[in-house]
Short mmCIF file of N, CA and C in Angstrom, two decimals:
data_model
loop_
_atom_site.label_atom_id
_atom_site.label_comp_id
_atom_site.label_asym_id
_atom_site.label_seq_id
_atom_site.Cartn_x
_atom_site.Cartn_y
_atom_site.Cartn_z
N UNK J 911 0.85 -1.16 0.00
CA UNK J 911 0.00 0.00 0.00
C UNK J 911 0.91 1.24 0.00
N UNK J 912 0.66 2.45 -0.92
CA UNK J 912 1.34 3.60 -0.75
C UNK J 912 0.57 4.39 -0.32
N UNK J 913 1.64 5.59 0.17
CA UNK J 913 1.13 6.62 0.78
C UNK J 913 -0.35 7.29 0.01
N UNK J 914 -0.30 7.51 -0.82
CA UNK J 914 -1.53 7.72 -0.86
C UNK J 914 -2.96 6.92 -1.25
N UNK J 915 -2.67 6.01 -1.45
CA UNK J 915 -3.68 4.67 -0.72
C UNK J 915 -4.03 4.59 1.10
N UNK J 916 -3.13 5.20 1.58
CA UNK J 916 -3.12 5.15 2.94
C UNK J 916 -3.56 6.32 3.70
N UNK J 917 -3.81 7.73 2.73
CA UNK J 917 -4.29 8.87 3.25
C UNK J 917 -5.82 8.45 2.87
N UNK J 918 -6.41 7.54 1.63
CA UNK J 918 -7.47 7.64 1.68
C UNK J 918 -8.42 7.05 2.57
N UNK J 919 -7.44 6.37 3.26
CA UNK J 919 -8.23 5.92 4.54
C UNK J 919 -8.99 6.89 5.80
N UNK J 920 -9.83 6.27 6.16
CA UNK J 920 -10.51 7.48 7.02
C UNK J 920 -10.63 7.43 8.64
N UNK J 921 -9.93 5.68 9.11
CA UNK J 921 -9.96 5.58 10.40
C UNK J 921 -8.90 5.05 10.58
N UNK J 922 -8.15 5.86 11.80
CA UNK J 922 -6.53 5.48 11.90
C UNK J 922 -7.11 5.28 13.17
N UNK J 923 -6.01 4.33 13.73
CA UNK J 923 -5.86 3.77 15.32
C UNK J 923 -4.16 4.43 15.75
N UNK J 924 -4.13 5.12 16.99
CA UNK J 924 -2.68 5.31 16.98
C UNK J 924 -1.94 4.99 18.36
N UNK J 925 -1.13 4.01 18.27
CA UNK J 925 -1.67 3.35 19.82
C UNK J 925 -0.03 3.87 20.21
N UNK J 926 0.10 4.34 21.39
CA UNK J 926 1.25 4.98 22.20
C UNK J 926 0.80 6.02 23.09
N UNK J 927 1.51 7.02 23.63
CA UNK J 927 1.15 8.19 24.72
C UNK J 927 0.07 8.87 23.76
N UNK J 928 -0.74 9.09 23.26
CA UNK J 928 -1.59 9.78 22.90
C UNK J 928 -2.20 11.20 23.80
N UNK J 929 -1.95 11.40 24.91
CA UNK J 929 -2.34 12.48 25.74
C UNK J 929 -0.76 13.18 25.88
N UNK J 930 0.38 13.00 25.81
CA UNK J 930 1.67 13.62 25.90
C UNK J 930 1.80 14.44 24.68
N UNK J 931 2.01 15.54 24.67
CA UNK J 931 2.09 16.81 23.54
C UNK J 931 3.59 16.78 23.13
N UNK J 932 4.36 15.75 24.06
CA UNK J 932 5.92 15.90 23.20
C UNK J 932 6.61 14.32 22.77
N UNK J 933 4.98 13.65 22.75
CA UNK J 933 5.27 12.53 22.32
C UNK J 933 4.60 12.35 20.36
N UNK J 934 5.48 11.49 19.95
CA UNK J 934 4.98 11.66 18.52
C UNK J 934 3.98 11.09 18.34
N UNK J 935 3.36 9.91 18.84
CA UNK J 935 1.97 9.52 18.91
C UNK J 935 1.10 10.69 19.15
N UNK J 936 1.06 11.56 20.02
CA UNK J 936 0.06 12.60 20.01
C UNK J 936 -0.21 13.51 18.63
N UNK J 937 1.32 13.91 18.69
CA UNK J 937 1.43 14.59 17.42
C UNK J 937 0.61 13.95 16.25
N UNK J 938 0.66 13.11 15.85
CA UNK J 938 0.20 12.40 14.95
C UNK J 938 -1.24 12.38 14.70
N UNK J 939 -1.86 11.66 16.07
CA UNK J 939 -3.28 11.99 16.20
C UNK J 939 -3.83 13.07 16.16
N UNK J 940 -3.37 13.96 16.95
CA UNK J 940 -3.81 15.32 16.60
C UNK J 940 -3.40 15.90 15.45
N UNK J 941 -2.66 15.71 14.47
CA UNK J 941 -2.45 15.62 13.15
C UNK J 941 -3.74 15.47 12.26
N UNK J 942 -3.72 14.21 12.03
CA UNK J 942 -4.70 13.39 11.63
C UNK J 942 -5.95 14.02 12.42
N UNK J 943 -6.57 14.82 13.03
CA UNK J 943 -7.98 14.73 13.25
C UNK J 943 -7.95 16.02 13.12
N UNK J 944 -6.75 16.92 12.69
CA UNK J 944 -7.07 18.53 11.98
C UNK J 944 -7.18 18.02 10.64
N UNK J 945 -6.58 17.34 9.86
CA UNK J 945 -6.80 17.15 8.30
C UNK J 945 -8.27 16.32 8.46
N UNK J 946 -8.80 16.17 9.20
CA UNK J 946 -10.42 15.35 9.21
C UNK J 946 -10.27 14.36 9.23
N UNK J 947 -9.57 13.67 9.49
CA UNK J 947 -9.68 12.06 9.65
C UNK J 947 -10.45 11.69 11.22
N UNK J 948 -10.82 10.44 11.16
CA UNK J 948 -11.28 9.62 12.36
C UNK J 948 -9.86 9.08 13.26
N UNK J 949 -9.30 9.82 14.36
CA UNK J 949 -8.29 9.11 14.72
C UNK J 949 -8.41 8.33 16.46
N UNK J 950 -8.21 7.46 17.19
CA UNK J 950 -8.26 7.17 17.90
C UNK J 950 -6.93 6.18 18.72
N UNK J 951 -6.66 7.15 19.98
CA UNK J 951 -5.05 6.58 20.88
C UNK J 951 -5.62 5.18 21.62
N UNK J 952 -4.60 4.47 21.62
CA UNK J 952 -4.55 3.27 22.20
C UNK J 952 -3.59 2.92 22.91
N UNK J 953 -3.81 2.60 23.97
CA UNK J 953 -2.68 3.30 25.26
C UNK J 953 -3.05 3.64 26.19
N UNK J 954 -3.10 5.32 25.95
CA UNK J 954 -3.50 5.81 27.34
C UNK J 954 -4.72 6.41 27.34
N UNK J 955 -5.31 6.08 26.20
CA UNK J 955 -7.16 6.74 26.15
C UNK J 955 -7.52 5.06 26.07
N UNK J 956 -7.80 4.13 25.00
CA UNK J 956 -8.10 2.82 24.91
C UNK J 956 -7.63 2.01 25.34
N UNK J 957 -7.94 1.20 25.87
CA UNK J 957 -6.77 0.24 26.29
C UNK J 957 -6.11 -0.76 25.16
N UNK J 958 -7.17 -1.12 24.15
CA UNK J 958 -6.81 -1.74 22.97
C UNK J 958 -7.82 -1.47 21.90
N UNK J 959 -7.79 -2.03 20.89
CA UNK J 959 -7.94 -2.31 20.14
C UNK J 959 -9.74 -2.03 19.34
N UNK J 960 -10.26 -3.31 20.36
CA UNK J 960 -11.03 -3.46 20.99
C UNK J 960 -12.43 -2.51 21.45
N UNK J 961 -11.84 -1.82 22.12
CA UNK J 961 -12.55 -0.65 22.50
C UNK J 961 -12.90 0.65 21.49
N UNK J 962 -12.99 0.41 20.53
CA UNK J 962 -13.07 1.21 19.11
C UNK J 962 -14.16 0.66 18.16
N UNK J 963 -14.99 1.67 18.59
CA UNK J 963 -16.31 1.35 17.90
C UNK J 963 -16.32 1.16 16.58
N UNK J 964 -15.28 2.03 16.18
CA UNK J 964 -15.26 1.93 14.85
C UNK J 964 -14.18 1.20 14.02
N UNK J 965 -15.21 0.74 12.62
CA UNK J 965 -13.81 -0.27 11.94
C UNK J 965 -12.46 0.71 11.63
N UNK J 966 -11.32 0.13 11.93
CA UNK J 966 -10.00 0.50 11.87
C UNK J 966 -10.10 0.34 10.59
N UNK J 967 -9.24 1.57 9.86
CA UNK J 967 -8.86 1.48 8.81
C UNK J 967 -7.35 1.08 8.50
N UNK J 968 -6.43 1.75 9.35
CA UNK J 968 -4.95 1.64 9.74
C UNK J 968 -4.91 1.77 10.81
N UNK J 969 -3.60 1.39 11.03
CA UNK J 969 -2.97 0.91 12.77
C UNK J 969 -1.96 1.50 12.79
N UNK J 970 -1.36 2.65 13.52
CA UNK J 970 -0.14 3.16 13.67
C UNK J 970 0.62 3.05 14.99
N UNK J 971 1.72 1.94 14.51
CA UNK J 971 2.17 1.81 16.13
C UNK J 971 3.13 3.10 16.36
N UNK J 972 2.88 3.57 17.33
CA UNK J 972 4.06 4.54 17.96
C UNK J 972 4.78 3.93 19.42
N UNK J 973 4.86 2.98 19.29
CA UNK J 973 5.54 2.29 20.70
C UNK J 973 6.63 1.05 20.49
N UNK J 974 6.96 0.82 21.40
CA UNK J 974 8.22 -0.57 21.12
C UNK J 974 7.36 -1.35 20.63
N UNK J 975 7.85 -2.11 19.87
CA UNK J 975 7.45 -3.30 18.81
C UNK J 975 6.94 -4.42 19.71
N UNK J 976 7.50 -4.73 20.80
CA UNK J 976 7.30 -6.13 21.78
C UNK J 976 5.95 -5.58 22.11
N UNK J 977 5.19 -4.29 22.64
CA UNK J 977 3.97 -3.92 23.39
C UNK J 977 3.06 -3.50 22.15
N UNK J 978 3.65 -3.28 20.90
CA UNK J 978 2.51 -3.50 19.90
C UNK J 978 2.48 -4.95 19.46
N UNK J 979 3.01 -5.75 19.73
CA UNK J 979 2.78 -6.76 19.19
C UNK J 979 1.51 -7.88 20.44
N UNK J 980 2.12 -7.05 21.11
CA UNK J 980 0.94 -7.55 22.53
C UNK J 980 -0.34 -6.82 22.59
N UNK J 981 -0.69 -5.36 22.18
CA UNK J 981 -1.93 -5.10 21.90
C UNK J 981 -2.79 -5.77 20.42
N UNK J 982 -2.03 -5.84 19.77
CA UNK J 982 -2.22 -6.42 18.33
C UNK J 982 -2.63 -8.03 18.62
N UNK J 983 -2.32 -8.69 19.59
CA UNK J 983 -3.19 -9.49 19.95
C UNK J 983 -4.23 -10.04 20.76
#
């Protein structure tokens, strides 16, 4: 998938510090939900996955690989 196959998506998941303003997971989300997208943190707002009403379109890990690979399941 390229980048712009991947902007046309409309629901991102972004799982890391999502409430920290000098973390890049935040950045991101709050990124993504000024250009209008559907974005939602997983972490420290969701606990997973799971808890997201809505179908995921993309998954953006912003965290060590070992603790996305543990929410991811």
């Amino acid at each position: 998938m390229d980048l712009s196959e991947i902007m046309n998506q409309r629901v991102f998941a972004v799982a890391g510090d999502t409430l920290n303003p000098e973390k890049y997971a935040y950045k991101i989300k709050e990124g993504l939900l000024e250009q209008g997208y559907k974005a939602f943190g997983v972490g420290k707002e969701a606990v997973d996955f799971n808890q997201i009403e809505e179908e995921i379109d993309i998954i953006d890990l912003c965290i060590n690989p070992v603790k996305g690979l543990v929410l991811l399941k």
